[in-house]
Amino acid sequence: MKLTAKQQWMLDGEQGWPQQIAMRMLAAVGRALDAPDLIPASSAHLVIDGTALGAAGREFLERLLREGGRFAIPASINAIAVDRRRATVSGAGEDQLRMLEACEKMGAMPSCSCNPFIQGIRPGRGETVAWSESATAPYVNSVLGARTNREGATALASALTGLTPRCGMHVAENRCGQVLFRVTADVVGVDGYSLLGALVGREAGARLPVIDGIAIPPSEDEFVAFSAAFAIYGEAAMFHMAGITPEAPTLAAAFGGAALPKPVIVDGRALDEARYSVGPGAGGRVDVVSIGCPHASLEQLREAADRTDGGRAAGRVAFYVHTNRSTYDAAAAEGIIGRLERAEISVTTDNCAVVSYDRLPAGTRLATNSTKMALFAKSVADAEILFGSAEQCIAAGLSGHWTGGAE
Ligand code: F3S
């Protein structure tokens, strides 16, 4: 891989250890992926989850700071392992807060969200960026038309150097469709798009899918739900929606002019089967309600408050809505948070939703409108999943009874 004189200088350690370690990481990844060179990135989105990184991650970030590491480009932070309003300054909570503090001192903004788009953090069309958190990459590539790979620790290296290897989604030819899905079913709502994202992600695997047949462009919340599900059930970093997403003005353009493959048909039956495989839970008791994976927008918070007005979470139901701090503040100013709290709904900020459920007893019946949450709750807490719309989940939270699925 070709490096400029300045990049070689950084790799040789002439600009200090933080830049050297970052350049080593980028050079190794670039060489492994046959990148010809490194290109400028204009922003980075970092995962510094304390649960995964622990004390070792905290020590590494603090050393970067101590040794003069500073971010060369704007950097945002994904959802973390604690709610800063409630975090304890000891143990794992302390490690997480110190990691965040080190990143802030290096120049990151403490966005603490897996839905930074609702905080106004939105790369523009054609921009080269380095974003980690699998769920954000498909949205960045597909909906915004910016360019990122599904980064990991390399996003931190990009933040320190302002560079990323020219490979994967940064190469135009790799952004063409490889598999076609023709949707004949009606897809509506955050849960509907979350389900479609799971189905397409699972079927497409590592191939870049083109989705045809969507008549009405999805809303912002629906696109975010689709992207998160698509990323976690599949491996690709991008999708096209023919006639809707910016790089797919036509079906032919989405495939880069290549012959169209035989379509995979997504009809009502296919969606019903996907719905059953995500959340087979039958009607009956509900223990937990989870809204906000990815973090809920102001619109979703407003909807939750409107649907709960006057009601209260049923006695034994733990009812959660997860969001980020700036959306919470905007909702509080509108009186939405007060209404949710009067309904005995816990609104968390900053943290990944999963953190709230890692100590649930096996067999907990959890209602959600997110197929991503469904997957995590099954694996982390062995929960029985009740999957449905926000309306169904909220009604279940108030009554204590799930009426969706097979009775
Ligand atoms: Fe966000 Fe955690 Fe869900 S990072 S998308 S709330 S699993």
mmCIF file of C-alpha atoms and ligand atoms in Angstrom:
data_model
loop_
_atom_site.group_PDB
_atom_site.id
_atom_site.type_symbol
_atom_site.label_atom_id
_atom_site.label_comp_id
_atom_site.label_asym_id
_atom_site.label_seq_id
_atom_site.Cartn_x
_atom_site.Cartn_y
_atom_site.Cartn_z
ATOM 1 C CA MET A 1 0.000 0.000 0.000
ATOM 2 C CA LYS A 2 1.338 3.404 -1.019
ATOM 3 C CA LEU A 3 1.890 5.902 1.799
ATOM 4 C CA THR A 4 2.700 9.603 1.423
ATOM 5 C CA ALA A 5 5.840 10.929 3.083
ATOM 6 C CA LYS A 6 3.742 12.409 5.888
ATOM 7 C CA GLN A 7 1.906 9.121 6.455
ATOM 8 C CA GLN A 8 5.205 7.207 6.535
ATOM 9 C CA TRP A 9 6.480 9.736 9.039
ATOM 10 C CA MET A 10 3.475 9.066 11.271
ATOM 11 C CA LEU A 11 3.974 5.312 10.882
ATOM 12 C CA ASP A 12 7.612 5.720 11.922
ATOM 13 C CA GLY A 13 6.497 7.373 15.153
ATOM 14 C CA GLU A 14 7.768 10.854 14.326
ATOM 15 C CA GLN A 15 4.466 12.377 15.445
ATOM 16 C CA GLY A 16 4.190 10.362 18.639
ATOM 17 C CA TRP A 17 2.859 7.026 19.784
ATOM 18 C CA PRO A 18 -0.900 7.668 19.308
ATOM 19 C CA GLN A 19 -0.482 8.499 15.614
ATOM 20 C CA GLN A 20 1.970 5.645 15.168
ATOM 21 C CA ILE A 21 -0.344 3.018 16.651
ATOM 22 C CA ALA A 22 -3.258 4.400 14.610
ATOM 23 C CA MET A 23 -1.221 4.302 11.396
ATOM 24 C CA ARG A 24 -0.082 0.749 12.140
ATOM 25 C CA MET A 25 -3.714 -0.310 12.473
ATOM 26 C CA LEU A 26 -4.797 1.420 9.259
ATOM 27 C CA ALA A 27 -1.792 0.152 7.295
ATOM 28 C CA ALA A 28 -2.374 -3.441 8.459
ATOM 29 C CA VAL A 29 -6.078 -3.347 7.591
ATOM 30 C CA GLY A 30 -5.409 -1.573 4.303
ATOM 31 C CA ARG A 31 -2.809 -4.160 3.263
ATOM 32 C CA ALA A 32 -5.071 -7.067 4.274
ATOM 33 C CA LEU A 33 -7.884 -5.658 2.141
ATOM 34 C CA ASP A 34 -5.682 -4.699 -0.830
ATOM 35 C CA ALA A 35 -6.306 -0.978 -0.428
ATOM 36 C CA PRO A 36 -3.969 0.960 -2.767
ATOM 37 C CA ASP A 37 -3.674 3.903 -0.358
ATOM 38 C CA LEU A 38 -5.235 5.864 2.480
ATOM 39 C CA ILE A 39 -7.777 8.615 1.808
ATOM 40 C CA PRO A 40 -8.973 11.520 3.955
ATOM 41 C CA ALA A 41 -12.017 10.834 6.143
ATOM 42 C CA SER A 42 -14.121 13.764 7.331
ATOM 43 C CA SER A 43 -15.646 12.242 10.491
ATOM 44 C CA ALA A 44 -15.556 9.151 12.684
ATOM 45 C CA HIS A 45 -18.136 7.460 14.909
ATOM 46 C CA LEU A 46 -16.597 5.511 17.788
ATOM 47 C CA VAL A 47 -17.790 2.531 19.799
ATOM 48 C CA ILE A 48 -16.326 2.699 23.308
ATOM 49 C CA ASP A 49 -18.716 0.301 25.001
ATOM 50 C CA GLY A 50 -17.430 -0.255 28.533
ATOM 51 C CA THR A 51 -18.956 -3.727 28.799
ATOM 52 C CA ALA A 52 -16.927 -4.961 25.845
ATOM 53 C CA LEU A 53 -13.720 -2.952 26.387
ATOM 54 C CA GLY A 54 -13.495 -3.011 30.197
ATOM 55 C CA ALA A 55 -10.485 -1.742 32.158
ATOM 56 C CA ALA A 56 -8.083 -2.563 29.294
ATOM 57 C CA GLY A 57 -10.024 -0.287 26.951
ATOM 58 C CA ARG A 58 -10.016 2.493 29.529
ATOM 59 C CA GLU A 59 -6.255 2.174 30.051
ATOM 60 C CA PHE A 60 -5.641 2.284 26.286
ATOM 61 C CA LEU A 61 -7.765 5.409 25.719
ATOM 62 C CA GLU A 62 -6.227 7.177 28.727
ATOM 63 C CA ARG A 63 -2.741 6.355 27.446
ATOM 64 C CA LEU A 64 -3.604 7.795 24.026
ATOM 65 C CA LEU A 65 -4.702 10.994 25.778
ATOM 66 C CA ARG A 66 -1.655 11.126 28.071
ATOM 67 C CA GLU A 67 0.711 10.689 25.147
ATOM 68 C CA GLY A 68 -0.786 13.599 23.245
ATOM 69 C CA GLY A 69 -3.423 11.866 21.081
ATOM 70 C CA ARG A 70 -5.927 14.348 19.636
ATOM 71 C CA PHE A 71 -8.645 13.674 17.090
ATOM 72 C CA ALA A 72 -7.891 15.133 13.690
ATOM 73 C CA ILE A 73 -11.544 15.095 12.532
ATOM 74 C CA PRO A 74 -14.980 15.417 14.224
ATOM 75 C CA ALA A 75 -15.756 12.248 16.197
ATOM 76 C CA SER A 76 -19.069 11.182 17.723
ATOM 77 C CA ILE A 77 -19.627 8.426 20.289
ATOM 78 C CA ASN A 78 -22.010 5.498 20.029
ATOM 79 C CA ALA A 79 -24.356 4.369 22.834
ATOM 80 C CA ILE A 80 -22.320 3.467 25.924
ATOM 81 C CA ALA A 81 -22.803 1.024 28.803
ATOM 82 C CA VAL A 82 -24.248 3.476 31.340
ATOM 83 C CA ASP A 83 -26.796 6.250 31.619
ATOM 84 C CA ARG A 84 -24.655 9.225 32.639
ATOM 85 C CA ARG A 85 -27.493 10.615 34.763
ATOM 86 C CA ARG A 86 -27.475 7.484 36.918
ATOM 87 C CA ALA A 87 -23.969 6.040 36.533
ATOM 88 C CA THR A 88 -21.986 5.162 39.618
ATOM 89 C CA VAL A 89 -18.430 6.439 39.734
ATOM 90 C CA SER A 90 -17.028 3.056 40.710
ATOM 91 C CA GLY A 91 -16.368 -0.305 39.052
ATOM 92 C CA ALA A 92 -17.539 -0.786 35.462
ATOM 93 C CA GLY A 93 -19.475 2.505 35.560
ATOM 94 C CA GLU A 94 -16.295 4.364 36.440
ATOM 95 C CA ASP A 95 -14.338 2.691 33.610
ATOM 96 C CA GLN A 96 -17.029 3.728 31.130
ATOM 97 C CA LEU A 97 -17.163 7.331 32.336
ATOM 98 C CA ARG A 98 -13.368 7.613 32.240
ATOM 99 C CA MET A 99 -13.293 6.236 28.667
ATOM 100 C CA LEU A 100 -15.820 8.853 27.651
ATOM 101 C CA GLU A 101 -13.861 11.578 29.420
ATOM 102 C CA ALA A 102 -10.631 10.547 27.645
ATOM 103 C CA CYS A 103 -12.398 10.669 24.263
ATOM 104 C CA GLU A 104 -13.929 14.062 25.033
ATOM 105 C CA LYS A 105 -10.503 15.411 25.979
ATOM 106 C CA MET A 106 -9.156 14.131 22.652
ATOM 107 C CA GLY A 107 -11.924 16.091 20.925
ATOM 108 C CA ALA A 108 -14.958 13.784 20.611
ATOM 109 C CA MET A 109 -18.501 15.012 21.139
ATOM 110 C CA PRO A 110 -20.310 12.973 23.811
ATOM 111 C CA SER A 111 -23.299 12.119 21.599
ATOM 112 C CA CYS A 112 -23.621 8.643 23.196
ATOM 113 C CA SER A 113 -26.117 7.346 20.683
ATOM 114 C CA CYS A 114 -26.583 4.621 18.092
ATOM 115 C CA ASN A 115 -28.935 7.022 16.324
ATOM 116 C CA PRO A 116 -26.693 10.095 15.933
ATOM 117 C CA PHE A 117 -28.726 11.091 12.864
ATOM 118 C CA ILE A 118 -31.484 12.509 15.079
ATOM 119 C CA GLN A 119 -28.834 14.645 16.800
ATOM 120 C CA GLY A 120 -27.979 16.314 13.504
ATOM 121 C CA ILE A 121 -24.814 14.248 12.933
ATOM 122 C CA ARG A 122 -25.328 13.417 9.260
ATOM 123 C CA PRO A 123 -22.469 13.045 6.758
ATOM 124 C CA GLY A 124 -23.334 14.533 3.373
ATOM 125 C CA ARG A 125 -23.647 12.746 0.048
ATOM 126 C CA GLY A 126 -20.285 11.560 -1.299
ATOM 127 C CA GLU A 127 -18.437 12.287 1.976
ATOM 128 C CA THR A 128 -15.813 9.746 3.065
ATOM 129 C CA VAL A 129 -16.194 8.828 6.744
ATOM 130 C CA ALA A 130 -15.155 6.057 9.162
ATOM 131 C CA TRP A 131 -18.076 4.936 11.300
ATOM 132 C CA SER A 132 -18.207 1.956 13.604
ATOM 133 C CA GLU A 133 -21.464 0.466 15.009
ATOM 134 C CA SER A 134 -22.825 -1.859 12.385
ATOM 135 C CA ALA A 135 -26.314 -0.287 12.423
ATOM 136 C CA THR A 136 -25.153 3.176 11.388
ATOM 137 C CA ALA A 137 -23.129 2.086 8.348
ATOM 138 C CA PRO A 138 -26.066 1.021 6.140
ATOM 139 C CA TYR A 139 -27.885 4.268 6.909
ATOM 140 C CA VAL A 140 -24.779 6.363 6.143
ATOM 141 C CA ASN A 141 -24.100 4.563 2.848
ATOM 142 C CA SER A 142 -27.614 3.942 1.636
ATOM 143 C CA VAL A 143 -29.823 6.756 2.899
ATOM 144 C CA LEU A 144 -27.311 9.621 3.152
ATOM 145 C CA GLY A 145 -25.129 8.520 0.217
ATOM 146 C CA ALA A 146 -21.929 9.083 2.224
ATOM 147 C CA ARG A 147 -19.278 6.352 2.281
ATOM 148 C CA THR A 148 -18.119 4.187 5.154
ATOM 149 C CA ASN A 149 -17.095 0.627 5.824
ATOM 150 C CA ARG A 150 -18.427 -1.179 8.878
ATOM 151 C CA GLU A 151 -15.524 -0.035 11.015
ATOM 152 C CA GLY A 152 -14.392 -1.360 14.379
ATOM 153 C CA ALA A 153 -11.379 -0.084 16.325
ATOM 154 C CA THR A 154 -10.206 1.332 12.992
ATOM 155 C CA ALA A 155 -12.664 4.222 13.476
ATOM 156 C CA LEU A 156 -10.516 5.332 16.430
ATOM 157 C CA ALA A 157 -7.416 5.142 14.222
ATOM 158 C CA SER A 158 -9.225 7.228 11.599
ATOM 159 C CA ALA A 159 -10.233 9.786 14.229
ATOM 160 C CA LEU A 160 -6.569 10.155 15.271
ATOM 161 C CA THR A 161 -5.192 10.443 11.743
ATOM 162 C CA GLY A 162 -8.095 11.686 9.590
ATOM 163 C CA LEU A 163 -7.466 8.745 7.216
ATOM 164 C CA THR A 164 -9.129 5.493 6.149
ATOM 165 C CA PRO A 165 -8.039 2.761 3.698
ATOM 166 C CA ARG A 166 -9.476 3.064 0.169
ATOM 167 C CA CYS A 167 -11.381 -0.222 0.002
ATOM 168 C CA GLY A 168 -14.866 -1.715 0.390
ATOM 169 C CA MET A 169 -17.595 0.916 0.337
ATOM 170 C CA HIS A 170 -15.087 3.638 -0.645
ATOM 171 C CA VAL A 171 -14.769 2.070 -4.095
ATOM 172 C CA ALA A 172 -17.612 2.927 -6.517
ATOM 173 C CA GLU A 173 -17.786 -0.539 -8.120
ATOM 174 C CA ASN A 174 -18.385 -2.136 -4.725
ATOM 175 C CA ARG A 175 -21.551 -0.064 -4.285
ATOM 176 C CA CYS A 176 -23.554 -1.837 -7.008
ATOM 177 C CA GLY A 177 -26.428 -4.200 -6.241
ATOM 178 C CA GLN A 178 -25.820 -7.951 -6.236
ATOM 179 C CA VAL A 179 -29.190 -9.433 -5.254
ATOM 180 C CA LEU A 180 -32.723 -8.233 -5.985
ATOM 181 C CA PHE A 181 -35.697 -8.305 -3.600
ATOM 182 C CA ARG A 182 -39.151 -7.521 -5.010
ATOM 183 C CA VAL A 183 -41.524 -6.477 -2.226
ATOM 184 C CA THR A 184 -45.180 -7.160 -2.942
ATOM 185 C CA ALA A 185 -46.289 -7.015 0.719
ATOM 186 C CA ASP A 186 -47.439 -3.851 2.482
ATOM 187 C CA VAL A 187 -44.640 -2.675 4.770
ATOM 188 C CA VAL A 188 -45.595 -0.069 7.343
ATOM 189 C CA GLY A 189 -44.233 1.354 10.561
ATOM 190 C CA VAL A 190 -40.986 0.990 12.445
ATOM 191 C CA ASP A 191 -41.756 -2.657 13.237
ATOM 192 C CA GLY A 192 -42.633 -3.395 9.588
ATOM 193 C CA TYR A 193 -39.362 -1.941 8.320
ATOM 194 C CA SER A 194 -37.404 -3.574 11.134
ATOM 195 C CA LEU A 195 -38.883 -6.892 10.022
ATOM 196 C CA LEU A 196 -38.120 -6.239 6.345
ATOM 197 C CA GLY A 197 -34.538 -5.259 7.268
ATOM 198 C CA ALA A 198 -34.095 -8.534 9.175
ATOM 199 C CA LEU A 199 -35.495 -10.584 6.296
ATOM 200 C CA VAL A 200 -33.407 -8.844 3.613
ATOM 201 C CA GLY A 201 -30.254 -8.881 5.778
ATOM 202 C CA ARG A 202 -30.590 -12.590 6.507
ATOM 203 C CA GLU A 203 -31.232 -13.541 2.855
ATOM 204 C CA ALA A 204 -28.632 -11.209 1.360
ATOM 205 C CA GLY A 205 -25.785 -12.193 3.731
ATOM 206 C CA ALA A 206 -22.676 -10.362 2.482
ATOM 207 C CA ARG A 207 -24.252 -9.407 -0.886
ATOM 208 C CA LEU A 208 -25.464 -5.856 -1.516
ATOM 209 C CA PRO A 209 -29.253 -5.980 -1.945
ATOM 210 C CA VAL A 210 -31.554 -3.841 -4.076
ATOM 211 C CA ILE A 211 -35.114 -3.582 -2.796
ATOM 212 C CA ASP A 212 -37.740 -2.889 -5.426
ATOM 213 C CA GLY A 213 -41.479 -2.319 -5.032
ATOM 214 C CA ILE A 214 -41.563 0.126 -2.102
ATOM 215 C CA ALA A 215 -44.150 2.664 -3.282
ATOM 216 C CA ILE A 216 -43.970 5.218 -0.457
ATOM 217 C CA PRO A 217 -40.511 6.266 0.754
ATOM 218 C CA PRO A 218 -39.922 5.132 4.348
ATOM 219 C CA SER A 219 -39.887 7.788 7.062
ATOM 220 C CA GLU A 220 -36.645 8.662 8.842
ATOM 221 C CA ASP A 221 -37.549 6.368 11.768
ATOM 222 C CA GLU A 222 -38.450 3.541 9.397
ATOM 223 C CA PHE A 223 -35.137 3.880 7.532
ATOM 224 C CA VAL A 224 -33.204 3.807 10.825
ATOM 225 C CA ALA A 225 -35.145 0.707 11.938
ATOM 226 C CA PHE A 226 -34.526 -1.021 8.594
ATOM 227 C CA SER A 227 -30.789 -0.190 8.669
ATOM 228 C CA ALA A 228 -30.278 -1.469 12.216
ATOM 229 C CA ALA A 229 -32.057 -4.752 11.514
ATOM 230 C CA PHE A 230 -30.377 -5.175 8.130
ATOM 231 C CA ALA A 231 -26.931 -4.752 9.712
ATOM 232 C CA ILE A 232 -27.415 -7.182 12.560
ATOM 233 C CA TYR A 233 -29.092 -9.959 10.553
ATOM 234 C CA GLY A 234 -26.717 -9.597 7.576
ATOM 235 C CA GLU A 235 -23.145 -8.595 6.829
ATOM 236 C CA ALA A 236 -23.400 -6.005 4.036
ATOM 237 C CA ALA A 237 -22.768 -2.318 4.712
ATOM 238 C CA MET A 238 -25.223 -0.970 2.160
ATOM 239 C CA PHE A 239 -28.562 -1.494 0.405
ATOM 240 C CA HIS A 240 -30.438 0.316 -2.322
ATOM 241 C CA MET A 241 -34.168 1.026 -2.537
ATOM 242 C CA ALA A 242 -34.985 1.497 -6.199
ATOM 243 C CA GLY A 243 -36.340 4.963 -6.949
ATOM 244 C CA ILE A 244 -35.834 6.055 -3.322
ATOM 245 C CA THR A 245 -32.230 5.991 -2.061
ATOM 246 C CA PRO A 246 -29.803 8.463 -3.641
ATOM 247 C CA GLU A 247 -27.615 6.039 -5.568
ATOM 248 C CA ALA A 248 -30.578 4.081 -6.971
ATOM 249 C CA PRO A 249 -32.639 6.513 -9.067
ATOM 250 C CA THR A 250 -33.630 3.475 -11.179
ATOM 251 C CA LEU A 251 -33.353 -0.288 -10.803
ATOM 252 C CA ALA A 252 -30.783 -0.379 -13.611
ATOM 253 C CA ALA A 253 -28.658 2.282 -11.898
ATOM 254 C CA ALA A 254 -28.749 0.331 -8.623
ATOM 255 C CA PHE A 255 -27.094 -2.615 -10.432
ATOM 256 C CA GLY A 256 -24.585 -0.381 -12.207
ATOM 257 C CA GLY A 257 -26.092 -1.283 -15.587
ATOM 258 C CA ALA A 258 -25.519 -5.057 -15.123
ATOM 259 C CA ALA A 259 -28.263 -7.580 -15.978
ATOM 260 C CA LEU A 260 -30.920 -7.823 -13.286
ATOM 261 C CA PRO A 261 -30.829 -11.057 -11.260
ATOM 262 C CA LYS A 262 -33.957 -13.146 -10.663
ATOM 263 C CA PRO A 263 -35.783 -11.467 -7.777
ATOM 264 C CA VAL A 264 -36.433 -12.880 -4.314
ATOM 265 C CA ILE A 265 -40.138 -12.199 -3.738
ATOM 266 C CA VAL A 266 -41.115 -10.695 -0.379
ATOM 267 C CA ASP A 267 -44.856 -11.222 -0.111
ATOM 268 C CA GLY A 268 -47.195 -11.107 2.861
ATOM 269 C CA ARG A 269 -46.523 -14.734 3.656
ATOM 270 C CA ALA A 270 -42.727 -14.248 3.708
ATOM 271 C CA LEU A 271 -43.138 -11.320 6.113
ATOM 272 C CA ASP A 272 -45.522 -13.329 8.322
ATOM 273 C CA GLU A 273 -42.974 -16.142 8.510
ATOM 274 C CA ALA A 274 -40.223 -13.659 9.366
ATOM 275 C CA ARG A 275 -42.469 -12.119 12.029
ATOM 276 C CA TYR A 276 -43.059 -15.526 13.585
ATOM 277 C CA SER A 277 -39.368 -16.435 13.583
ATOM 278 C CA VAL A 278 -38.451 -13.103 15.259
ATOM 279 C CA GLY A 279 -41.164 -13.110 17.902
ATOM 280 C CA PRO A 280 -43.112 -16.351 18.222
ATOM 281 C CA GLY A 281 -44.410 -15.462 21.718
ATOM 282 C CA ALA A 282 -48.101 -16.210 22.133
ATOM 283 C CA GLY A 283 -50.639 -13.908 23.788
ATOM 284 C CA GLY A 284 -50.541 -13.698 27.568
ATOM 285 C CA ARG A 285 -48.388 -12.135 30.283
ATOM 286 C CA VAL A 286 -45.793 -9.459 29.421
ATOM 287 C CA ASP A 287 -42.871 -8.708 31.764
ATOM 288 C CA VAL A 288 -40.807 -6.103 29.917
ATOM 289 C CA VAL A 289 -41.576 -3.559 27.191
ATOM 290 C CA SER A 290 -38.652 -2.166 25.203
ATOM 291 C CA ILE A 291 -38.898 0.757 22.778
ATOM 292 C CA GLY A 292 -35.856 2.604 21.429
ATOM 293 C CA CYS A 293 -33.403 0.186 19.802
ATOM 294 C CA PRO A 294 -31.958 2.133 17.987
ATOM 295 C CA HIS A 295 -32.465 5.152 20.231
ATOM 296 C CA ALA A 296 -35.960 6.644 19.961
ATOM 297 C CA SER A 297 -36.481 9.890 18.085
ATOM 298 C CA LEU A 298 -38.515 12.805 19.404
ATOM 299 C CA GLU A 299 -41.359 11.565 17.201
ATOM 300 C CA GLN A 300 -41.235 8.115 18.807
ATOM 301 C CA LEU A 301 -41.116 9.596 22.315
ATOM 302 C CA ARG A 302 -44.088 11.800 21.450
ATOM 303 C CA GLU A 303 -46.006 8.790 20.128
ATOM 304 C CA ALA A 304 -45.266 6.812 23.301
ATOM 305 C CA ALA A 305 -46.484 9.679 25.497
ATOM 306 C CA ASP A 306 -49.637 10.176 23.412
ATOM 307 C CA ARG A 307 -50.485 6.486 23.555
ATOM 308 C CA THR A 308 -49.925 6.251 27.305
ATOM 309 C CA ASP A 309 -51.672 9.485 28.303
ATOM 310 C CA GLY A 310 -53.756 8.880 31.383
ATOM 311 C CA GLY A 311 -52.568 5.268 31.705
ATOM 312 C CA ARG A 312 -49.843 3.633 33.777
ATOM 313 C CA ALA A 313 -47.497 0.727 33.258
ATOM 314 C CA ALA A 314 -49.144 -2.363 34.733
ATOM 315 C CA GLY A 315 -47.795 -3.228 38.184
ATOM 316 C CA ARG A 316 -45.211 -5.874 37.387
ATOM 317 C CA VAL A 317 -44.214 -4.648 33.900
ATOM 318 C CA ALA A 318 -40.789 -3.015 33.482
ATOM 319 C CA PHE A 319 -41.470 -0.497 30.711
ATOM 320 C CA TYR A 320 -38.439 1.169 29.051
ATOM 321 C CA VAL A 321 -37.906 3.765 26.353
ATOM 322 C CA HIS A 322 -34.264 4.361 25.332
ATOM 323 C CA THR A 323 -32.934 7.529 23.732
ATOM 324 C CA ASN A 324 -29.992 9.927 23.726
ATOM 325 C CA ARG A 325 -29.396 12.995 25.849
ATOM 326 C CA SER A 326 -30.180 15.739 23.337
ATOM 327 C CA THR A 327 -33.427 14.078 22.242
ATOM 328 C CA TYR A 328 -34.330 13.576 25.918
ATOM 329 C CA ASP A 329 -33.711 17.270 26.615
ATOM 330 C CA ALA A 330 -35.884 18.326 23.668
ATOM 331 C CA ALA A 331 -38.615 15.925 24.826
ATOM 332 C CA ALA A 332 -38.362 17.194 28.412
ATOM 333 C CA ALA A 333 -38.815 20.782 27.198
ATOM 334 C CA GLU A 334 -42.030 19.680 25.455
ATOM 335 C CA GLY A 335 -43.312 17.968 28.601
ATOM 336 C CA ILE A 336 -43.051 14.522 27.005
ATOM 337 C CA ILE A 337 -40.653 13.075 29.583
ATOM 338 C CA GLY A 338 -42.918 14.162 32.451
ATOM 339 C CA ARG A 339 -45.875 12.437 30.804
ATOM 340 C CA LEU A 340 -43.875 9.228 30.286
ATOM 341 C CA GLU A 341 -42.610 9.248 33.869
ATOM 342 C CA ARG A 342 -46.117 9.797 35.225
ATOM 343 C CA ALA A 343 -47.039 6.646 33.297
ATOM 344 C CA GLU A 344 -44.165 4.919 35.177
ATOM 345 C CA ILE A 345 -42.102 4.425 32.056
ATOM 346 C CA SER A 346 -38.307 4.537 32.531
ATOM 347 C CA VAL A 347 -36.638 6.735 29.957
ATOM 348 C CA THR A 348 -32.916 5.975 29.738
ATOM 349 C CA THR A 349 -30.313 8.132 27.992
ATOM 350 C CA ASP A 350 -26.837 7.362 26.606
ATOM 351 C CA ASN A 351 -26.856 3.627 27.192
ATOM 352 C CA CYS A 352 -27.389 0.795 24.745
ATOM 353 C CA ALA A 353 -30.832 -0.675 25.454
ATOM 354 C CA VAL A 354 -29.356 -4.141 25.984
ATOM 355 C CA VAL A 355 -27.613 -2.945 29.165
ATOM 356 C CA SER A 356 -31.034 -2.657 30.789
ATOM 357 C CA TYR A 357 -31.836 -6.322 30.187
ATOM 358 C CA ASP A 358 -28.659 -8.285 30.883
ATOM 359 C CA ARG A 359 -29.859 -9.500 34.287
ATOM 360 C CA LEU A 360 -33.357 -10.598 33.311
ATOM 361 C CA PRO A 361 -34.320 -14.091 34.416
ATOM 362 C CA ALA A 362 -34.500 -16.631 31.576
ATOM 363 C CA GLY A 363 -37.969 -16.892 30.100
ATOM 364 C CA THR A 364 -38.818 -13.219 30.642
ATOM 365 C CA ARG A 365 -41.498 -12.211 28.144
ATOM 366 C CA LEU A 366 -40.207 -9.076 26.409
ATOM 367 C CA ALA A 367 -42.287 -7.009 23.985
ATOM 368 C CA THR A 368 -40.456 -4.912 21.397
ATOM 369 C CA ASN A 369 -40.914 -3.269 17.998
ATOM 370 C CA SER A 370 -37.233 -3.874 17.109
ATOM 371 C CA THR A 371 -35.948 -7.068 15.497
ATOM 372 C CA LYS A 372 -32.446 -6.062 16.619
ATOM 373 C CA MET A 373 -33.567 -5.949 20.246
ATOM 374 C CA ALA A 374 -35.369 -9.271 19.704
ATOM 375 C CA LEU A 375 -32.110 -10.899 18.642
ATOM 376 C CA PHE A 376 -30.113 -9.458 21.545
ATOM 377 C CA ALA A 377 -32.749 -10.147 24.196
ATOM 378 C CA LYS A 378 -32.912 -13.755 23.048
ATOM 379 C CA SER A 379 -29.149 -14.209 23.212
ATOM 380 C CA VAL A 380 -28.326 -12.046 26.266
ATOM 381 C CA ALA A 381 -31.302 -12.870 28.483
ATOM 382 C CA ASP A 382 -32.871 -15.929 26.826
ATOM 383 C CA ALA A 383 -36.077 -13.870 26.712
ATOM 384 C CA GLU A 384 -39.287 -14.964 25.034
ATOM 385 C CA ILE A 385 -39.906 -12.342 22.363
ATOM 386 C CA LEU A 386 -43.242 -10.652 21.715
ATOM 387 C CA PHE A 387 -42.732 -8.679 18.502
ATOM 388 C CA GLY A 388 -45.156 -6.038 17.262
ATOM 389 C CA SER A 389 -45.844 -2.379 16.580
ATOM 390 C CA ALA A 390 -45.151 0.415 19.068
ATOM 391 C CA GLU A 391 -48.924 0.600 19.540
ATOM 392 C CA GLN A 392 -49.114 -3.112 20.500
ATOM 393 C CA CYS A 393 -46.067 -2.883 22.777
ATOM 394 C CA ILE A 394 -47.381 0.189 24.591
ATOM 395 C CA ALA A 395 -50.851 -1.318 25.017
ATOM 396 C CA ALA A 396 -49.223 -4.447 26.452
ATOM 397 C CA GLY A 397 -47.147 -2.332 28.841
ATOM 398 C CA LEU A 398 -50.281 -0.632 30.174
ATOM 399 C CA SER A 399 -52.457 -3.726 30.428
ATOM 400 C CA GLY A 400 -49.763 -6.261 31.374
ATOM 401 C CA HIS A 401 -51.142 -8.500 28.649
ATOM 402 C CA TRP A 402 -49.803 -9.224 25.156
ATOM 403 C CA THR A 403 -52.487 -9.675 22.554
ATOM 404 C CA GLY A 404 -50.244 -9.937 19.450
ATOM 405 C CA GLY A 405 -48.935 -13.205 18.011
ATOM 406 C CA ALA A 406 -50.662 -16.547 18.337
ATOM 407 C CA GLU A 407 -53.131 -16.641 21.229
HETATM 408 FE FE1 F3S B 1 -28.528 0.871 19.874
HETATM 409 FE FE2 F3S B 1 -27.926 -0.980 21.574
HETATM 410 FE FE3 F3S B 1 -29.994 -1.290 19.985
HETATM 411 S S1 F3S B 1 -26.494 0.222 20.405
HETATM 412 S S2 F3S B 1 -29.312 -0.265 18.134
HETATM 413 S S3 F3S B 1 -29.802 0.272 21.575
HETATM 414 S S4 F3S B 1 -28.582 -2.885 20.591
#
